[in-house]
Coordinates of C-alpha atoms and ligand atoms in Angstrom, one line a residue:
Chain Y
M1 CA 13.8 -31.6 -50.1
I2 CA 14.6 -30.4 -47.0
Y3 CA 12.3 -27.5 -46.3
D4 CA 14.2 -24.2 -44.4
V5 CA 11.3 -23.8 -41.7
I6 CA 7.7 -26.0 -41.8
V7 CA 5.1 -24.5 -39.2
I8 CA 2.7 -26.6 -38.0
G9 CA -0.6 -24.4 -37.1
G10 CA -2.0 -22.0 -39.6
G11 CA -3.5 -19.3 -37.1
P12 CA -1.9 -16.5 -36.4
A13 CA 0.9 -17.6 -34.5
G14 CA 1.6 -19.9 -37.5
L15 CA 1.2 -17.6 -40.1
A16 CA 3.3 -14.5 -38.6
A17 CA 5.9 -17.3 -38.0
A18 CA 6.1 -17.9 -41.7
L19 CA 6.0 -14.6 -42.6
E20 CA 8.8 -13.6 -40.7
A21 CA 10.8 -16.6 -41.2
K22 CA 10.6 -15.6 -45.1
N23 CA 11.5 -12.2 -44.3
E24 CA 14.6 -13.4 -42.7
G25 CA 16.0 -15.1 -45.4
A26 CA 14.3 -19.0 -45.7
E27 CA 14.1 -19.7 -49.2
K28 CA 11.4 -23.0 -48.9
V29 CA 9.1 -22.0 -46.1
L30 CA 5.6 -25.3 -45.5
I31 CA 2.7 -24.0 -43.1
L32 CA 0.8 -27.1 -42.6
E33 CA -2.8 -26.7 -41.1
R34 CA -5.0 -29.6 -40.1
D35 CA -8.1 -27.2 -41.3
R36 CA -9.9 -26.3 -44.3
E37 CA -8.7 -22.8 -44.4
L38 CA -5.9 -20.6 -42.4
G39 CA -6.5 -18.1 -39.9
G40 CA -6.9 -20.4 -36.8
I41 CA -9.3 -19.7 -34.0
L42 CA -9.9 -16.3 -35.1
N43 CA -12.0 -17.4 -37.7
Q44 CA -14.6 -18.1 -35.3
C45 CA -13.8 -15.1 -33.1
I46 CA -16.7 -12.4 -35.4
H47 CA -16.2 -9.8 -32.6
N48 CA -13.6 -6.8 -33.1
G49 CA -10.8 -5.6 -30.9
F50 CA -8.0 -7.3 -32.4
G51 CA -4.9 -5.6 -34.1
L52 CA -4.8 -2.2 -31.5
H53 CA -1.3 -3.4 -30.9
H54 CA -0.1 -4.4 -34.3
F55 CA -2.1 -3.1 -36.8
K56 CA -3.5 0.6 -34.6
E57 CA -7.0 0.1 -35.6
E58 CA -9.6 -2.1 -34.1
L59 CA -10.4 -5.3 -36.1
T60 CA -12.8 -8.6 -35.7
G61 CA -11.0 -11.9 -35.9
P62 CA -11.6 -12.9 -39.6
E63 CA -9.9 -9.4 -40.8
Y64 CA -6.9 -9.7 -38.8
A65 CA -6.3 -13.2 -40.2
G66 CA -7.5 -12.0 -43.1
R67 CA -4.4 -9.2 -44.1
F68 CA -1.9 -12.8 -42.6
I69 CA -3.5 -14.7 -45.0
E70 CA -3.4 -12.0 -47.7
M71 CA 0.5 -11.7 -46.7
V72 CA 0.7 -14.9 -47.2
K73 CA -0.8 -15.4 -50.3
N74 CA 1.9 -12.8 -51.5
T75 CA 4.8 -14.6 -51.1
D76 CA 5.8 -18.5 -52.2
I77 CA 4.8 -19.8 -48.6
E78 CA 3.9 -23.4 -49.3
V79 CA 0.4 -24.1 -47.7
S80 CA -0.9 -27.9 -47.0
L81 CA -4.5 -27.4 -45.8
D82 CA -6.9 -30.6 -44.5
T83 CA -2.9 -32.0 -43.6
M84 CA -3.1 -33.3 -39.9
V85 CA 0.8 -33.3 -38.2
L86 CA 0.9 -36.7 -36.6
E87 CA 4.4 -37.0 -35.3
V88 CA 7.4 -34.3 -34.7
T89 CA 10.9 -35.9 -34.3
K90 CA 13.7 -34.6 -32.9
E91 CA 15.8 -35.5 -36.1
K92 CA 13.4 -32.6 -37.3
Q93 CA 11.1 -34.8 -39.7
V94 CA 7.0 -34.1 -39.3
H95 CA 4.5 -36.9 -40.0
C96 CA 1.2 -35.9 -41.7
V97 CA -1.6 -37.3 -43.4
S98 CA -4.1 -35.3 -46.2
K99 CA -6.8 -36.6 -48.2
T100 CA -4.9 -35.5 -51.3
E101 CA -1.4 -36.3 -50.5
G102 CA -1.5 -39.2 -47.9
Y103 CA 1.0 -40.1 -45.8
R104 CA 3.8 -37.8 -46.0
I105 CA 7.6 -37.8 -43.9
L106 CA 8.7 -34.2 -44.8
E107 CA 12.1 -33.0 -43.7
A108 CA 13.1 -29.3 -42.1
K109 CA 16.0 -28.1 -40.9
A110 CA 13.7 -26.0 -38.8
I111 CA 10.4 -26.4 -37.5
V112 CA 8.1 -23.9 -35.2
L113 CA 5.3 -25.6 -33.3
A114 CA 2.3 -23.3 -33.4
M115 CA -0.5 -25.3 -32.6
G116 CA -2.3 -23.4 -30.2
C117 CA -4.8 -24.7 -27.5
R118 CA -8.1 -26.5 -27.2
E119 CA -10.9 -25.9 -24.1
R120 CA -11.3 -27.2 -20.8
T121 CA -14.3 -30.1 -21.4
R122 CA -16.4 -30.6 -18.1
G123 CA -15.0 -33.5 -17.4
A124 CA -11.9 -31.9 -16.7
I125 CA -13.6 -29.9 -14.0
S126 CA -16.0 -32.2 -13.2
I127 CA -19.3 -31.1 -12.3
P128 CA -22.2 -33.6 -10.8
G129 CA -25.1 -34.1 -12.1
T130 CA -26.6 -35.6 -15.5
R131 CA -25.0 -35.6 -18.4
P132 CA -27.8 -34.6 -21.1
A133 CA -27.4 -33.0 -24.0
G134 CA -26.8 -29.2 -24.0
V135 CA -23.4 -29.0 -22.3
L136 CA -20.6 -27.8 -24.5
T137 CA -18.0 -25.8 -24.5
A138 CA -18.2 -21.9 -25.0
G139 CA -15.5 -21.9 -27.9
T140 CA -17.6 -25.1 -29.4
A141 CA -21.0 -23.0 -29.5
Q142 CA -18.9 -19.8 -30.5
R143 CA -17.8 -22.0 -34.0
Y144 CA -21.7 -23.8 -34.5
V145 CA -23.3 -19.8 -34.6
N146 CA -20.9 -18.1 -36.1
M147 CA -19.3 -20.6 -38.8
E148 CA -22.3 -23.4 -39.2
G149 CA -24.8 -20.9 -38.4
Y150 CA -27.0 -23.3 -35.6
M151 CA -28.6 -21.6 -32.7
V152 CA -27.2 -23.7 -29.7
G153 CA -30.0 -22.9 -26.8
K154 CA -33.0 -20.4 -25.4
R155 CA -32.0 -20.3 -22.8
I156 CA -28.5 -20.3 -21.4
V157 CA -26.6 -20.1 -17.9
I158 CA -22.6 -19.6 -18.6
L159 CA -19.7 -21.6 -16.4
G160 CA -17.0 -19.3 -16.1
S161 CA -16.1 -15.5 -16.9
G162 CA -13.1 -16.1 -19.5
D163 CA -13.2 -14.3 -22.4
I164 CA -14.8 -16.6 -24.7
G165 CA -17.7 -17.1 -21.9
L166 CA -18.5 -13.2 -22.0
I167 CA -18.5 -12.7 -25.6
M168 CA -20.2 -15.5 -26.3
A169 CA -22.8 -14.0 -23.9
R170 CA -23.6 -11.1 -25.8
R171 CA -23.8 -13.4 -28.8
M172 CA -26.1 -15.3 -28.1
T173 CA -27.9 -12.5 -26.0
L174 CA -27.7 -10.9 -30.1
E175 CA -28.9 -13.9 -31.5
G176 CA -31.9 -13.9 -29.1
A177 CA -31.5 -16.1 -26.4
K178 CA -31.9 -15.4 -22.6
V179 CA -28.8 -15.7 -20.8
L180 CA -29.5 -16.0 -17.4
A181 CA -26.2 -16.1 -15.4
C182 CA -23.0 -16.0 -15.8
I183 CA -21.2 -18.1 -12.9
E184 CA -17.7 -17.7 -11.6
L185 CA -15.6 -19.6 -9.5
M186 CA -13.0 -17.4 -8.4
P187 CA -13.8 -13.8 -6.9
Y188 CA -12.4 -12.3 -9.9
S189 CA -13.7 -12.7 -13.5
G190 CA -10.5 -14.2 -15.5
G191 CA -11.8 -11.8 -18.7
L192 CA -10.5 -8.3 -19.4
T193 CA -12.8 -5.9 -18.4
R194 CA -13.8 -4.1 -21.4
N195 CA -15.7 -7.5 -22.5
I196 CA -17.4 -7.0 -18.7
V197 CA -18.5 -4.1 -19.5
Q198 CA -19.5 -4.3 -23.0
C199 CA -21.1 -8.4 -23.1
L200 CA -22.4 -8.3 -19.5
H201 CA -23.6 -4.8 -18.4
D202 CA -24.6 -3.5 -21.8
Y203 CA -26.9 -6.5 -21.8
D204 CA -27.8 -6.4 -17.9
I205 CA -26.1 -10.3 -17.5
P206 CA -25.1 -10.6 -13.9
L207 CA -22.2 -12.1 -13.6
Y208 CA -22.0 -14.4 -10.1
L209 CA -19.0 -14.3 -8.8
S210 CA -17.6 -17.1 -6.4
H211 CA -20.3 -19.6 -7.1
T212 CA -20.3 -23.2 -9.0
I213 CA -22.1 -24.7 -10.5
V214 CA -22.8 -28.0 -8.0
D215 CA -26.3 -30.1 -10.4
I216 CA -26.7 -30.6 -13.5
K217 CA -31.1 -31.7 -14.1
G218 CA -32.5 -32.8 -16.9
D219 CA -33.1 -36.2 -18.9
K220 CA -32.6 -35.6 -22.7
R221 CA -31.9 -32.0 -22.3
V222 CA -31.1 -29.8 -19.6
E223 CA -33.4 -28.3 -17.5
Q224 CA -32.0 -26.5 -14.8
V225 CA -28.8 -25.8 -13.1
V226 CA -28.2 -25.5 -9.4
A227 CA -25.4 -22.7 -8.8
A228 CA -24.1 -22.4 -5.2
R229 CA -22.1 -20.0 -3.8
V230 CA -18.7 -21.0 -2.5
D231 CA -16.0 -20.3 0.5
E232 CA -12.6 -19.2 0.6
N233 CA -11.3 -22.7 -0.3
R234 CA -13.6 -23.1 -3.0
R235 CA -16.2 -25.3 -1.3
P236 CA -20.0 -25.0 -2.1
I237 CA -21.9 -23.5 1.0
P238 CA -24.9 -25.0 1.6
G239 CA -27.9 -22.7 1.8
T240 CA -27.1 -20.9 -1.0
E241 CA -28.5 -22.4 -4.0
M242 CA -30.1 -21.1 -7.0
T243 CA -31.9 -22.3 -9.6
F244 CA -31.7 -21.1 -13.0
D245 CA -34.5 -22.9 -15.9
C246 CA -32.3 -23.2 -18.7
D247 CA -31.9 -25.7 -21.8
T248 CA -28.1 -24.5 -22.5
L249 CA -25.0 -24.5 -20.1
L250 CA -21.8 -23.1 -22.0
L251 CA -18.8 -24.3 -20.4
S252 CA -15.8 -21.6 -20.0
V253 CA -13.4 -22.9 -17.9
G254 CA -9.8 -22.4 -20.0
L255 CA -8.2 -23.4 -22.4
I256 CA -5.2 -25.6 -22.5
P257 CA -2.4 -25.7 -25.1
E258 CA -2.4 -28.3 -28.0
N259 CA 1.0 -30.2 -27.0
E260 CA 0.6 -33.9 -27.9
L261 CA 3.3 -33.9 -30.4
T262 CA 5.4 -31.3 -28.4
K263 CA 5.7 -34.1 -25.2
N264 CA 5.6 -36.9 -28.1
A265 CA 8.9 -35.5 -29.4
G266 CA 10.3 -35.4 -25.9
I267 CA 10.2 -31.8 -25.8
E268 CA 10.3 -30.6 -22.3
I269 CA 7.3 -28.6 -21.0
D270 CA 6.6 -26.4 -18.3
K271 CA 3.9 -27.7 -15.8
R272 CA 2.7 -24.4 -14.7
T273 CA 2.1 -23.1 -19.2
K274 CA 1.3 -26.5 -20.0
G275 CA 3.9 -25.0 -23.4
A276 CA 7.3 -26.1 -23.9
V277 CA 9.6 -24.6 -22.0
V278 CA 11.3 -21.7 -24.2
Y279 CA 14.3 -19.6 -24.5
E280 CA 14.7 -16.3 -25.7
N281 CA 14.5 -16.4 -29.3
M282 CA 11.5 -19.1 -29.1
Q283 CA 13.5 -22.3 -29.3
T284 CA 12.4 -24.7 -27.0
E285 CA 15.0 -27.1 -25.4
T286 CA 15.2 -28.9 -28.8
E287 CA 18.4 -27.5 -30.8
G288 CA 15.9 -26.1 -34.5
I289 CA 12.2 -26.8 -32.8
F290 CA 10.4 -23.7 -32.2
A291 CA 7.3 -22.7 -30.6
C292 CA 4.9 -20.3 -30.3
G293 CA 1.3 -18.3 -29.9
N294 CA -1.4 -20.2 -27.4
V295 CA 1.6 -23.2 -27.7
V296 CA 3.5 -21.9 -25.4
H297 CA 0.6 -20.1 -23.4
V298 CA -2.6 -18.6 -23.6
H299 CA -2.3 -15.0 -24.4
D300 CA -5.0 -12.9 -24.6
L301 CA -4.2 -10.7 -27.2
V302 CA -3.2 -11.8 -30.2
D303 CA -1.4 -8.9 -31.2
F304 CA 1.1 -10.6 -28.2
V305 CA 0.9 -13.7 -30.2
T306 CA 1.9 -12.2 -33.4
A307 CA 5.1 -10.1 -32.0
E308 CA 6.2 -13.5 -30.4
S309 CA 5.5 -15.5 -33.0
Q310 CA 7.9 -13.1 -35.0
R311 CA 10.3 -14.1 -32.7
A312 CA 10.1 -17.4 -33.3
G313 CA 10.1 -16.9 -37.2
R314 CA 12.9 -15.0 -37.3
A315 CA 15.4 -17.3 -34.5
A316 CA 13.8 -20.7 -37.2
A317 CA 15.0 -18.9 -40.6
R318 CA 18.3 -17.6 -38.6
C319 CA 19.1 -21.2 -37.5
A320 CA 18.7 -23.1 -40.3
L321 CA 20.4 -21.0 -42.9
A322 CA 23.6 -20.4 -40.1
G323 CA 22.9 -23.3 -37.8
G324 CA 22.3 -23.5 -34.2
V325 CA 23.9 -20.0 -32.4
D326 CA 25.9 -19.8 -29.5
G327 CA 24.1 -17.2 -27.0
G328 CA 26.2 -17.2 -24.5
K329 CA 25.4 -17.4 -21.0
T330 CA 21.8 -19.3 -19.7
I331 CA 19.6 -17.2 -17.6
T332 CA 16.6 -19.3 -15.6
M333 CA 13.9 -17.5 -14.7
K334 CA 12.0 -18.1 -11.4
N335 CA 8.8 -17.1 -10.0
G336 CA 8.5 -15.5 -7.2
S337 CA 5.8 -14.0 -4.7
A338 CA 2.4 -13.7 -7.2
V339 CA 3.6 -14.5 -9.9
T340 CA 2.1 -17.9 -11.8
Y341 CA 4.9 -18.7 -14.8
T342 CA 7.3 -16.7 -17.3
V343 CA 7.5 -16.9 -20.5
P344 CA 10.4 -17.2 -21.5
Q345 CA 12.0 -19.3 -18.8
K346 CA 15.3 -19.2 -20.0
I347 CA 17.2 -16.9 -21.7
R348 CA 20.4 -17.1 -23.9
T349 CA 22.1 -13.1 -22.7
G350 CA 24.6 -12.9 -26.4
N351 CA 20.9 -13.4 -28.7
V352 CA 19.5 -10.5 -26.4
E353 CA 19.9 -7.3 -28.8
K354 CA 18.5 -4.3 -26.5
L355 CA 15.6 -5.5 -24.3
C356 CA 14.2 -9.1 -23.6
E357 CA 10.4 -9.2 -23.1
L358 CA 9.6 -11.3 -20.2
F359 CA 5.6 -12.2 -20.5
F360 CA 4.0 -13.3 -17.3
R361 CA 0.5 -13.7 -15.3
V362 CA 0.3 -13.2 -11.3
N363 CA -1.8 -15.1 -9.1
K364 CA -4.5 -12.2 -7.3
V365 CA -6.0 -8.9 -8.6
M366 CA -3.7 -5.8 -7.5
Q367 CA -4.8 -2.4 -7.8
K368 CA -1.1 -1.2 -7.7
A369 CA 1.6 -3.2 -7.8
E370 CA 5.5 -3.2 -7.8
I371 CA 7.1 -6.0 -9.7
E372 CA 10.9 -6.8 -9.0
V373 CA 13.7 -8.9 -10.8
L374 CA 16.1 -10.0 -7.7
D375 CA 19.4 -11.4 -8.6
G376 CA 19.9 -13.6 -5.0
E377 CA 19.8 -11.0 -2.3
N378 CA 19.4 -7.6 -4.9
V379 CA 17.0 -6.0 -6.6
I380 CA 17.9 -5.0 -10.3
A381 CA 15.1 -3.8 -12.0
H382 CA 11.4 -2.8 -10.8
F383 CA 8.2 -1.9 -12.3
K384 CA 5.3 0.4 -11.7
R385 CA 1.5 -1.2 -12.5
E386 CA -1.9 -0.7 -11.7
H387 CA -5.1 -2.7 -12.3
L388 CA -3.1 -6.5 -12.2
A389 CA -5.3 -9.4 -12.1
P390 CA -5.0 -13.0 -13.1
G391 CA -6.9 -12.8 -16.3
E392 CA -4.4 -10.2 -17.6
M393 CA -0.5 -10.7 -19.2
E394 CA 1.9 -8.7 -18.1
K395 CA 4.7 -7.7 -19.8
I396 CA 8.2 -6.0 -18.7
A397 CA 11.2 -5.5 -20.5
L398 CA 14.9 -6.3 -18.9
P399 CA 17.6 -4.4 -20.6
R400 CA 20.8 -6.6 -21.9
M401 CA 22.8 -5.1 -20.1
L402 CA 21.2 -5.8 -16.9
L403 CA 21.3 -9.5 -18.0
D404 CA 24.8 -9.7 -18.7
K405 CA 25.9 -8.3 -15.5
A406 CA 23.4 -11.2 -13.1
A407 CA 26.2 -12.4 -10.5
G408 CA 23.7 -15.7 -10.1
S409 CA 22.1 -18.3 -13.3
E410 CA 19.1 -17.7 -12.1
L411 CA 16.6 -14.4 -12.0
V412 CA 13.4 -13.7 -10.2
V413 CA 10.3 -12.0 -10.3
S414 CA 8.5 -11.0 -7.6
V415 CA 5.2 -8.4 -7.7
R416 CA 4.3 -7.2 -4.6
E417 CA 0.6 -5.2 -3.8
V418 CA 2.4 -1.9 -2.5
E419 CA -0.9 1.6 -1.3
Chain D
M1 CA -19.8 12.3 -11.3
T2 CA -20.4 8.9 -12.8
E3 CA -17.8 5.7 -12.6
L4 CA -17.0 4.4 -15.9
I5 CA -14.6 1.4 -17.3
C6 CA -13.4 2.5 -21.3
I7 CA -13.4 0.1 -23.3
G8 CA -11.5 1.4 -26.0
C9 CA -8.3 -0.4 -25.4
P10 CA -7.5 -4.1 -23.1
K11 CA -6.5 -1.6 -20.6
G12 CA -9.8 -0.4 -19.3
C13 CA -9.0 2.6 -17.5
H14 CA -11.4 3.7 -14.9
L15 CA -12.7 6.5 -15.5
Q16 CA -14.4 10.1 -13.6
V17 CA -16.6 11.8 -15.7
D18 CA -18.3 14.8 -14.3
E19 CA -22.2 15.4 -16.1
E20 CA -22.0 19.5 -13.8
N21 CA -18.6 19.8 -15.9
N22 CA -19.1 19.8 -19.7
Y23 CA -18.6 16.7 -18.6
E24 CA -14.4 16.3 -18.0
V25 CA -13.3 13.1 -18.2
S26 CA -10.3 12.2 -15.3
G27 CA -8.9 8.5 -15.2
A28 CA -8.3 8.3 -18.8
S29 CA -4.5 7.1 -20.6
C30 CA -5.5 8.6 -24.0
E31 CA -7.6 11.1 -25.7
K32 CA -9.7 8.2 -26.9
G33 CA -10.8 7.5 -23.4
A34 CA -11.7 11.0 -22.4
A35 CA -14.1 11.1 -26.2
Y36 CA -15.7 7.4 -24.8
G37 CA -16.6 8.9 -21.5
K38 CA -18.2 12.3 -22.7
I39 CA -20.0 10.1 -25.3
E40 CA -21.0 7.3 -23.4
L41 CA -22.8 9.1 -21.1
T42 CA -24.6 11.6 -23.6
D43 CA -25.3 8.9 -26.7
P44 CA -23.6 5.9 -25.8
R45 CA -22.7 3.5 -28.9
R46 CA -21.2 0.5 -29.9
V47 CA -20.0 -2.1 -32.9
V48 CA -22.6 -4.8 -34.1
T49 CA -20.0 -7.7 -35.5
S50 CA -22.5 -10.8 -36.4
T51 CA -22.7 -13.4 -39.4
V52 CA -24.9 -13.2 -42.5
R53 CA -26.3 -16.2 -44.5
V54 CA -24.5 -17.0 -47.2
K55 CA -26.1 -19.0 -50.2
G56 CA -24.9 -22.5 -51.0
A57 CA -21.5 -21.8 -49.3
S58 CA -19.1 -23.4 -47.0
P59 CA -19.0 -21.9 -44.0
A60 CA -22.7 -21.4 -44.6
R61 CA -22.7 -17.8 -42.6
C62 CA -20.6 -14.8 -43.4
S63 CA -18.8 -12.8 -40.6
V64 CA -19.7 -8.7 -40.8
K65 CA -19.3 -5.4 -38.9
T66 CA -21.1 -2.0 -38.9
N67 CA -17.9 0.4 -40.1
A68 CA -19.1 3.1 -37.2
A69 CA -20.3 2.7 -33.7
V70 CA -24.2 2.7 -34.5
P71 CA -26.2 4.0 -30.9
K72 CA -27.0 1.1 -28.6
G73 CA -30.7 1.6 -28.4
D74 CA -30.1 0.7 -32.1
I75 CA -28.3 -2.7 -31.4
F76 CA -31.2 -5.3 -31.7
A77 CA -32.7 -3.4 -35.1
V78 CA -29.5 -4.1 -36.7
M79 CA -29.3 -7.6 -35.8
K80 CA -33.2 -7.9 -36.8
A81 CA -32.4 -6.3 -40.7
L82 CA -29.1 -8.4 -41.0
D83 CA -31.7 -12.0 -40.6
A84 CA -33.3 -10.6 -43.6
V85 CA -30.4 -10.8 -46.1
E86 CA -28.2 -13.1 -47.9
L87 CA -25.1 -12.8 -50.0
S88 CA -23.6 -15.2 -52.3
S89 CA -20.1 -15.7 -52.6
P90 CA -17.7 -14.4 -54.1
V91 CA -17.5 -11.7 -50.9
K92 CA -14.6 -9.7 -50.1
I93 CA -13.7 -8.0 -47.0
G94 CA -15.2 -4.2 -47.1
D95 CA -18.2 -5.3 -49.4
I96 CA -20.7 -3.3 -47.8
V97 CA -23.6 -5.8 -47.4
I98 CA -26.2 -2.7 -45.7
A99 CA -25.6 0.7 -46.7
N100 CA -26.7 3.0 -44.1
V101 CA -28.6 0.7 -42.0
C102 CA -31.5 1.4 -39.9
G103 CA -31.1 5.1 -40.9
T104 CA -27.7 5.1 -38.6
G105 CA -25.3 6.7 -40.5
A106 CA -23.1 3.4 -40.5
D107 CA -23.1 0.5 -43.8
V108 CA -22.6 -2.7 -42.1
V109 CA -19.4 -4.3 -44.1
A110 CA -18.6 -8.3 -45.1
T111 CA -15.0 -9.3 -42.4
R112 CA -14.1 -12.1 -44.2
N113 CA -13.8 -13.8 -47.4
I114 CA -16.0 -16.4 -49.1
Ligands
FAD1 C1 -12.9 -17.4 -28.5 C2 -11.7 -16.7 -28.1 C3 -11.6 -15.2 -28.2 C4 -10.7 -14.0 -28.3 N1 -10.8 -12.8 -28.0 C5 -9.3 -12.2 -28.4 C6 -9.9 -11.0 -28.5 O1 -11.0 -10.2 -28.3 N2 -9.1 -9.6 -28.7 C7 -8.0 -10.4 -29.3 O2 -6.6 -9.7 -29.4 N3 -7.5 -12.1 -29.1 C8 -8.6 -13.3 -28.8 N4 -8.3 -14.0 -28.6 C9 -6.9 -14.4 -28.6 C10 -6.2 -15.0 -30.0 O3 -7.7 -15.4 -30.8 C11 -5.7 -16.3 -29.4 O4 -4.1 -16.2 -28.9 C12 -5.4 -16.6 -30.9 O5 -5.8 -17.1 -31.8 C13 -3.9 -17.6 -31.0 O6 -3.2 -18.0 -31.9 P1 -2.5 -19.6 -32.1 O7 -2.2 -19.7 -33.2 O8 -1.1 -19.3 -31.3 O9 -3.6 -20.5 -32.5 P2 -4.5 -21.2 -32.9 O10 -5.7 -19.8 -33.5 O11 -5.4 -21.9 -32.3 O12 -4.1 -21.8 -34.5 C14 -3.4 -22.8 -34.3 C15 -3.7 -23.9 -35.2 O13 -3.7 -24.6 -35.6 C16 -3.8 -25.9 -36.1 N5 -3.1 -27.5 -35.9 C17 -3.1 -27.6 -34.5 N6 -2.7 -29.1 -34.1 C18 -2.4 -29.2 -35.5 C19 -1.8 -30.4 -36.3 N7 -1.6 -31.4 -35.8 N8 -1.4 -30.8 -37.4 C20 -2.2 -29.1 -38.4 N9 -2.5 -28.7 -38.0 C21 -2.9 -28.1 -36.3 C22 -5.0 -25.5 -35.8 O14 -6.2 -26.5 -36.8 C23 -5.3 -24.2 -35.6 O15 -5.4 -23.4 -36.9 C24 -9.2 -14.9 -28.6 C25 -9.4 -16.6 -28.7 C26 -10.2 -16.7 -28.6 C27 -10.2 -18.6 -28.5
SF4_2 S1 -8.6 5.8 -21.7 FE1 -7.4 4.9 -23.7 S2 -5.6 3.6 -22.8 FE2 -7.5 3.7 -21.0 S3 -8.7 1.3 -21.8 FE3 -9.3 3.7 -22.9 S4 -8.5 3.5 -25.1 FE4 -7.4 2.3 -23.5

């Protein structure tokens, strides 16, 4: 038997893609998930702040996931839990293993990759010092506290001010721990402003910007961490050290898309996003294999994951039912000044209905900015935005008409600060 | 005049609230922000999210939230009240875990099915 669409990963991306594939007419749709339940990372994100765009109300992570899980249950979409996908091939075979079914090789007309991302660990950013117990990533701590019910420490320092670190600062405080400081290497926070306010300010937790951890002390368990200010080259400045007596260090130093399957399948990866290069309909460079959600680029908001994944699911269904689509002229999107990446990286103008949404991030904080899209020397579109920051994904919508008119095969997205 | 950042949505608008002038709010991009600016200075409130024990289930915790924002000063009292709770499965999203928690008028409700 050949599936129309196999979705790998049952987080919000996989759930939305599977549902949309079904709505679009795909008959046999299967979700493969390695965990014991659907919902992905949302199951441990018990705080609220999800769904303002999609559901127009503020939900917690499990509630947001719950709504999609319920919708999937009301269809004939098949779900295999506790099933780890080991390999995906360009011929659209999926190798997976589970306790109940053993090793299986499944075939599909279209595949959607929705494996999410994982956290960077201490190794990935190499802090000096001893290696005692009590150093863990913020997301691991979140899972222990919120799902298993274990407290991870009493006196806590957090390295990194991404959203997970901020959310955990509040969470640990509510559970009775003392959070001594949140320490951020960059001169700005990597998290959403609202999280700085409601997670740090509300509980008087100091945020040290332009600081890093230069030493971890402790024999069996963390006893102290030493932080220092850094210069503009991010080098610690001697003489600025501060010592914190603590038993736990939480790392919130970023997420990396989980792309082993993608790489092993020989699918092209974008060095900037660390995810697959994708077209306007979320197809990768391999015909019939699509990708969406955090496996493509790290999202701050699950609502955007859902929208992007619906696009992937729709395109996967069309591909399964009608075969490949000829999208006409291909335009490659390039980074201009202050832009770190764009998704999609490539646009086939013939596949764009009215507007093509383009997501990107900037490399510095800007109060007022002008975003320009350039075709050679010509500015073909410009947009104004306020408060751009690396921690917040931005999007613009390019009308098909403009794309069709582009003379070259490359467009550059560029951002500059204006007074 | 007090400067605030609205926590109503990820946009994070910078608000100016004029205490002398009936807490008039400028800088908000929507009505929610205008309301937040006033209440944040007169009666600040937050939704509390946490977990409670579940007897013999896996996962061992059920996530919960207050179904309305509670006064900031009551947050730790709400956390304490949650310590005493132990649910048994099945639990459904929306089930009331503690009604009118700490007299705040808000209910604590389950946010996942177990
Ligand atoms: C800690 C944290 C806090 C956040 N807070 C907010 C917030 O307040 N508001 C908001 O809107 N967004 C928030 N986000 C962002 C949002 O939750 C994520 O962007 C979203 O969950 C990503 O969805 P996903 O489906 O791509 O990935 P995931 O949710 O990670 O799902 C991926 C799934 O794929 C499965 N998988 C991976 N590899 C395999 C394999 N080989 N075989 C089988 N299955 C596999 C995994 O088990 C997982 O279930 C937060 C994210 C995190 C991590
Ligand atoms: S004022 Fe409105 S748009 Fe601005 S942050 Fe608050 S809720 Fe969001």
